[in-house]
Each structure stands twice: as C-alpha cells, then as structure tokens.
Short mmCIF file of C-alpha atoms in Angstrom, two decimals:
data_model
loop_
_atom_site.label_atom_id
_atom_site.label_comp_id
_atom_site.label_asym_id
_atom_site.label_seq_id
_atom_site.Cartn_x
_atom_site.Cartn_y
_atom_site.Cartn_z
CA UNK A 1 58.38 -10.64 1.79
CA UNK A 2 59.26 -13.17 -0.85
CA UNK A 3 57.90 -13.23 -4.39
CA UNK A 4 56.13 -16.55 -3.78
CA UNK A 5 54.30 -15.18 -0.75
CA UNK A 6 53.29 -12.02 -2.65
CA UNK A 7 51.97 -14.06 -5.57
CA UNK A 8 50.03 -16.33 -3.19
CA UNK A 9 48.37 -13.35 -1.47
CA UNK A 10 47.49 -11.79 -4.86
CA UNK A 11 46.02 -15.09 -6.05
CA UNK A 12 43.87 -15.36 -2.91
CA UNK A 13 42.65 -11.75 -3.32
CA UNK A 14 41.77 -12.34 -6.99
CA UNK A 15 39.95 -15.56 -6.06
CA UNK A 16 37.93 -13.83 -3.31
CA UNK A 17 37.09 -10.96 -5.67
CA UNK A 18 36.00 -13.42 -8.38
CA UNK A 19 33.80 -15.23 -5.83
CA UNK A 20 32.15 -11.95 -4.76
CA UNK A 21 31.50 -10.95 -8.38
CA UNK A 22 30.08 -14.39 -9.14
CA UNK A 23 27.70 -14.22 -6.13
CA UNK A 24 26.59 -10.70 -7.09
CA UNK A 25 25.98 -11.83 -10.68
CA UNK A 26 23.83 -14.71 -9.39
CA UNK A 27 21.71 -12.31 -7.33
CA UNK A 28 21.25 -9.98 -10.32
CA UNK A 29 20.36 -12.92 -12.62
CA UNK A 30 17.80 -14.20 -10.14
CA UNK A 31 16.17 -10.77 -9.88
CA UNK A 32 16.12 -10.50 -13.68
CA UNK A 33 14.46 -13.92 -13.95
CA UNK A 34 11.75 -12.88 -11.47
CA UNK A 35 11.11 -9.61 -13.28
CA UNK A 36 11.04 -11.30 -16.67
CA UNK A 37 7.97 -13.36 -15.68
CA UNK A 38 6.02 -10.67 -13.81
CA UNK A 39 2.33 -10.56 -14.72
CA UNK A 40 0.37 -7.32 -15.11
CA UNK A 41 -3.43 -7.54 -15.24
CA UNK A 42 -5.63 -4.79 -16.69
CA UNK A 43 -9.41 -4.71 -16.88
CA UNK A 44 -10.91 -2.94 -19.90
CA UNK A 45 -14.38 -2.19 -21.26
CA UNK A 46 -15.15 -2.29 -24.97
CA UNK A 47 -18.11 -1.03 -26.97
CA UNK A 48 -17.06 -1.38 -30.60
CA UNK A 49 -20.47 -2.18 -32.06
CA UNK A 50 -21.43 -4.85 -34.56
CA UNK A 51 -18.55 -7.17 -35.42
CA UNK A 52 -16.29 -5.74 -32.71
CA UNK A 53 -15.59 -6.39 -29.07
CA UNK A 54 -18.48 -5.50 -26.78
CA UNK A 55 -18.19 -6.20 -23.07
CA UNK A 56 -15.69 -6.37 -20.24
CA UNK A 57 -12.24 -7.90 -20.72
CA UNK A 58 -9.24 -8.80 -18.58
CA UNK A 59 -5.79 -8.72 -20.17
CA UNK A 60 -2.41 -9.86 -18.92
CA UNK A 61 0.06 -7.43 -20.49
CA UNK A 62 2.95 -8.72 -18.37
CA UNK A 63 5.53 -11.31 -19.29
CA UNK A 64 4.41 -14.15 -17.03
CA UNK A 65 1.21 -15.86 -15.91
CA UNK A 66 -0.99 -14.36 -13.19
CA UNK A 67 -2.39 -16.81 -10.64
CA UNK A 68 -5.67 -15.49 -9.18
CA UNK A 69 -5.90 -15.50 -5.39
CA UNK A 70 -8.96 -13.32 -4.86
CA UNK A 71 -11.33 -11.44 -7.19
CA UNK A 72 -14.33 -9.21 -6.77
CA UNK A 73 -16.47 -7.02 -8.96
CA UNK A 74 -17.91 -3.79 -7.55
CA UNK A 75 -21.06 -2.63 -9.35
CA UNK A 76 -22.56 0.67 -8.19
CA UNK A 77 -20.74 0.30 -4.85
CA UNK A 78 -22.09 -3.23 -4.29
CA UNK A 79 -19.45 -5.98 -4.02
CA UNK A 80 -19.75 -9.38 -5.72
CA UNK A 81 -17.42 -12.35 -5.23
CA UNK A 82 -15.88 -12.83 -8.66
CA UNK A 83 -14.37 -16.24 -7.84
CA UNK A 84 -17.89 -17.66 -8.31
CA UNK A 85 -20.42 -16.78 -11.00
CA UNK A 86 -21.94 -13.43 -9.93
CA UNK A 87 -23.36 -12.48 -13.34
CA UNK A 88 -26.99 -13.63 -12.96
CA UNK A 89 -27.33 -11.51 -9.82
CA UNK A 90 -25.40 -8.53 -11.25
CA UNK A 91 -27.39 -8.44 -14.49
CA UNK A 92 -30.65 -8.77 -12.55
CA UNK A 93 -29.70 -5.96 -10.15
CA UNK A 94 -28.80 -3.53 -12.97
CA UNK A 95 -31.78 -4.53 -15.10
CA UNK A 96 -29.97 -5.90 -18.14
CA UNK A 97 -31.13 -8.84 -20.28
CA UNK A 98 -29.10 -11.94 -19.30
CA UNK A 99 -29.62 -13.78 -22.59
CA UNK A 100 -27.55 -11.17 -24.45
CA UNK A 101 -24.25 -12.08 -22.80
CA UNK A 102 -21.73 -14.85 -22.47
CA UNK A 103 -19.93 -14.60 -19.14
CA UNK A 104 -16.96 -15.92 -17.21
CA UNK A 105 -15.40 -15.40 -13.79
CA UNK A 106 -12.07 -16.05 -12.06
CA UNK A 107 -11.99 -19.02 -9.66
CA UNK A 108 -9.19 -19.04 -7.07
CA UNK A 109 -6.10 -20.62 -8.60
CA UNK A 110 -7.09 -19.86 -12.18
CA UNK A 111 -4.29 -18.57 -14.38
CA UNK A 112 -4.28 -15.76 -16.91
CA UNK A 113 -1.43 -16.44 -19.33
CA UNK A 114 0.90 -13.75 -20.59
CA UNK A 115 -0.69 -11.72 -23.42
CA UNK A 116 -4.03 -13.49 -22.89
CA UNK A 117 -7.29 -11.55 -23.13
CA UNK A 118 -10.14 -13.08 -21.12
CA UNK A 119 -13.71 -12.10 -21.96
CA UNK A 120 -15.44 -11.59 -18.62
CA UNK A 121 -18.70 -10.50 -20.22
CA UNK A 122 -19.38 -10.16 -23.94
CA UNK A 123 -22.33 -9.90 -26.27
CA UNK A 124 -23.31 -13.33 -27.58
CA UNK A 125 -22.66 -14.21 -31.19
CA UNK A 126 -26.39 -14.11 -31.92
CA UNK A 127 -27.16 -11.09 -34.06
CA UNK A 128 -29.57 -9.44 -31.67
CA UNK A 129 -29.46 -5.67 -32.23
CA UNK A 130 -30.98 -4.95 -28.83
CA UNK A 131 -28.05 -6.72 -27.15
CA UNK A 132 -25.66 -3.98 -28.21
CA UNK A 133 -27.95 -1.50 -26.47
CA UNK A 134 -28.01 -3.75 -23.40
CA UNK A 135 -24.20 -3.79 -23.42
CA UNK A 136 -24.13 -0.01 -23.67
CA UNK A 137 -26.66 0.26 -20.83
CA UNK A 138 -24.56 -2.02 -18.61
CA UNK A 139 -21.11 -0.60 -19.35
CA UNK A 140 -21.96 3.10 -19.57
CA UNK A 141 -24.90 3.30 -17.17
CA UNK A 142 -23.24 1.71 -14.14
CA UNK A 143 -20.00 2.19 -12.27
CA UNK A 144 -18.15 -1.12 -12.51
CA UNK A 145 -14.76 -1.83 -10.98
CA UNK A 146 -12.71 -4.99 -10.81
CA UNK A 147 -10.38 -5.85 -7.93
CA UNK A 148 -8.05 -8.83 -8.25
CA UNK A 149 -5.26 -10.10 -6.03
CA UNK A 150 -2.89 -12.38 -7.91
CA UNK A 151 0.61 -13.87 -7.74
CA UNK A 152 3.46 -14.46 -10.15
CA UNK A 153 5.06 -17.88 -10.68
CA UNK A 154 7.47 -16.95 -7.87
CA UNK A 155 4.61 -16.29 -5.44
CA UNK A 156 5.08 -12.51 -5.46
CA UNK A 157 1.75 -10.81 -4.73
CA UNK A 158 0.22 -8.09 -6.92
CA UNK A 159 -3.19 -6.49 -7.18
CA UNK A 160 -5.29 -4.41 -9.53
CA UNK A 161 -8.25 -2.22 -8.85
CA UNK A 162 -9.59 -0.34 -11.82
CA UNK A 163 -12.81 1.00 -13.29
CA UNK A 164 -14.07 -1.09 -16.22
CA UNK A 165 -17.09 0.99 -17.14
CA UNK A 166 -17.34 3.85 -19.61
CA UNK A 167 -18.69 7.34 -19.35
CA UNK A 168 -21.29 8.26 -21.96
CA UNK A 169 -18.75 10.40 -23.85
CA UNK A 170 -16.25 7.52 -24.17
CA UNK A 171 -17.90 5.67 -27.05
CA UNK A 172 -19.41 6.29 -30.46
CA UNK A 173 -23.13 5.56 -30.15
CA UNK A 174 -23.84 5.57 -33.90
CA UNK A 175 -21.09 3.00 -34.56
CA UNK A 176 -22.43 0.83 -31.73
CA UNK A 177 -25.85 0.51 -33.35
CA UNK A 178 -24.40 0.18 -36.85
CA UNK A 179 -25.70 3.55 -38.11
CA UNK A 180 -22.30 5.20 -38.62
CA UNK A 181 -22.06 7.17 -41.85
CA UNK A 182 -19.16 6.24 -44.11
#
C-alpha cells in the first residue's frame, strides 16, 4: 500500500469520525436546549396574616414557560373545571364569604412564565379582619388539590397534582389575626 493511499484512508476515517462527533454534539445540544426551558409548576397555600400572602398560589419554578392544557381544582373530593371561573360555586359550597377574595383561574392556552407566581385566590386589599379568618377557614378547613396538565415551549407534556390546603397545625393562628406577641 502506498503512502498516498494510506493518507487518503486516514483522512476519510478522521472525516467520518468528525462527522459522527458533530452529529452527537448536535443531539446533546438540542436536548440541553429542551431541558433549559422546562417548566415546573407548584401549587402552594399561604396564610401569613396581615400584610402577608394569604390564599392559594401557583408558581413556575422551572426555567421556561408552562402552557396550560387542562386544569381542575378538587375541593373535598368534588371536581371543578379550573379553565373557567369556578370560584363563586366553590366558595358557596364551602360556606366562605366571596367578597373577601380576589380570584383567578387558568384558561386553556394561558401561560405561566418562568419564576412567575400567580395568585389563584387571595384576600382582597381591603382591611377586613374577618377575611383573614375566612381565608383560614377555606385553606385549613377543606381539602383542596390542584391538577394541571401543561406543556413546555417544545410541546412536551407535564402535569402536577398536589394538595394546596393546610392542616390546622401548619400555620400560626395568632400571627394570622395580628395578635402575635413580639
């Protein structure tokens, strides 16, 4: 075998190897790009008392936006379509004063941006002391769960299903009503 032929074969092998490495690198980069914009939704309750957060919240702790495909709220084992406004019916069913809360819901196609916190139900800004008790009654006296199916920007499906209510031992009652001793 001549030197020219040997060099030609080596050059072809190096070229094929470089092509394979380049294709593999493209696959890895594409996977990294998908993972770097993955959303992660979490539902959380809050009863912080006067001046704090009081209600139910949805957070996107992932790196990309979450596009809502389906959402429902389960209150005491009863399901409510959360893509439309279910709050008047929910608050009526559990016996909580509707005027105490500002509400929102998740229509199909709505987007929760990365690091965004959406207030699903919160005590209004009006300084009505009884509303904090109504919030406590709703969040600690009922079993509330949120179930959401959503997609990433790449159309990859995800879902959450978590409890967003509190047990009675999970909050500081005296702080909630503003009677906490300093």
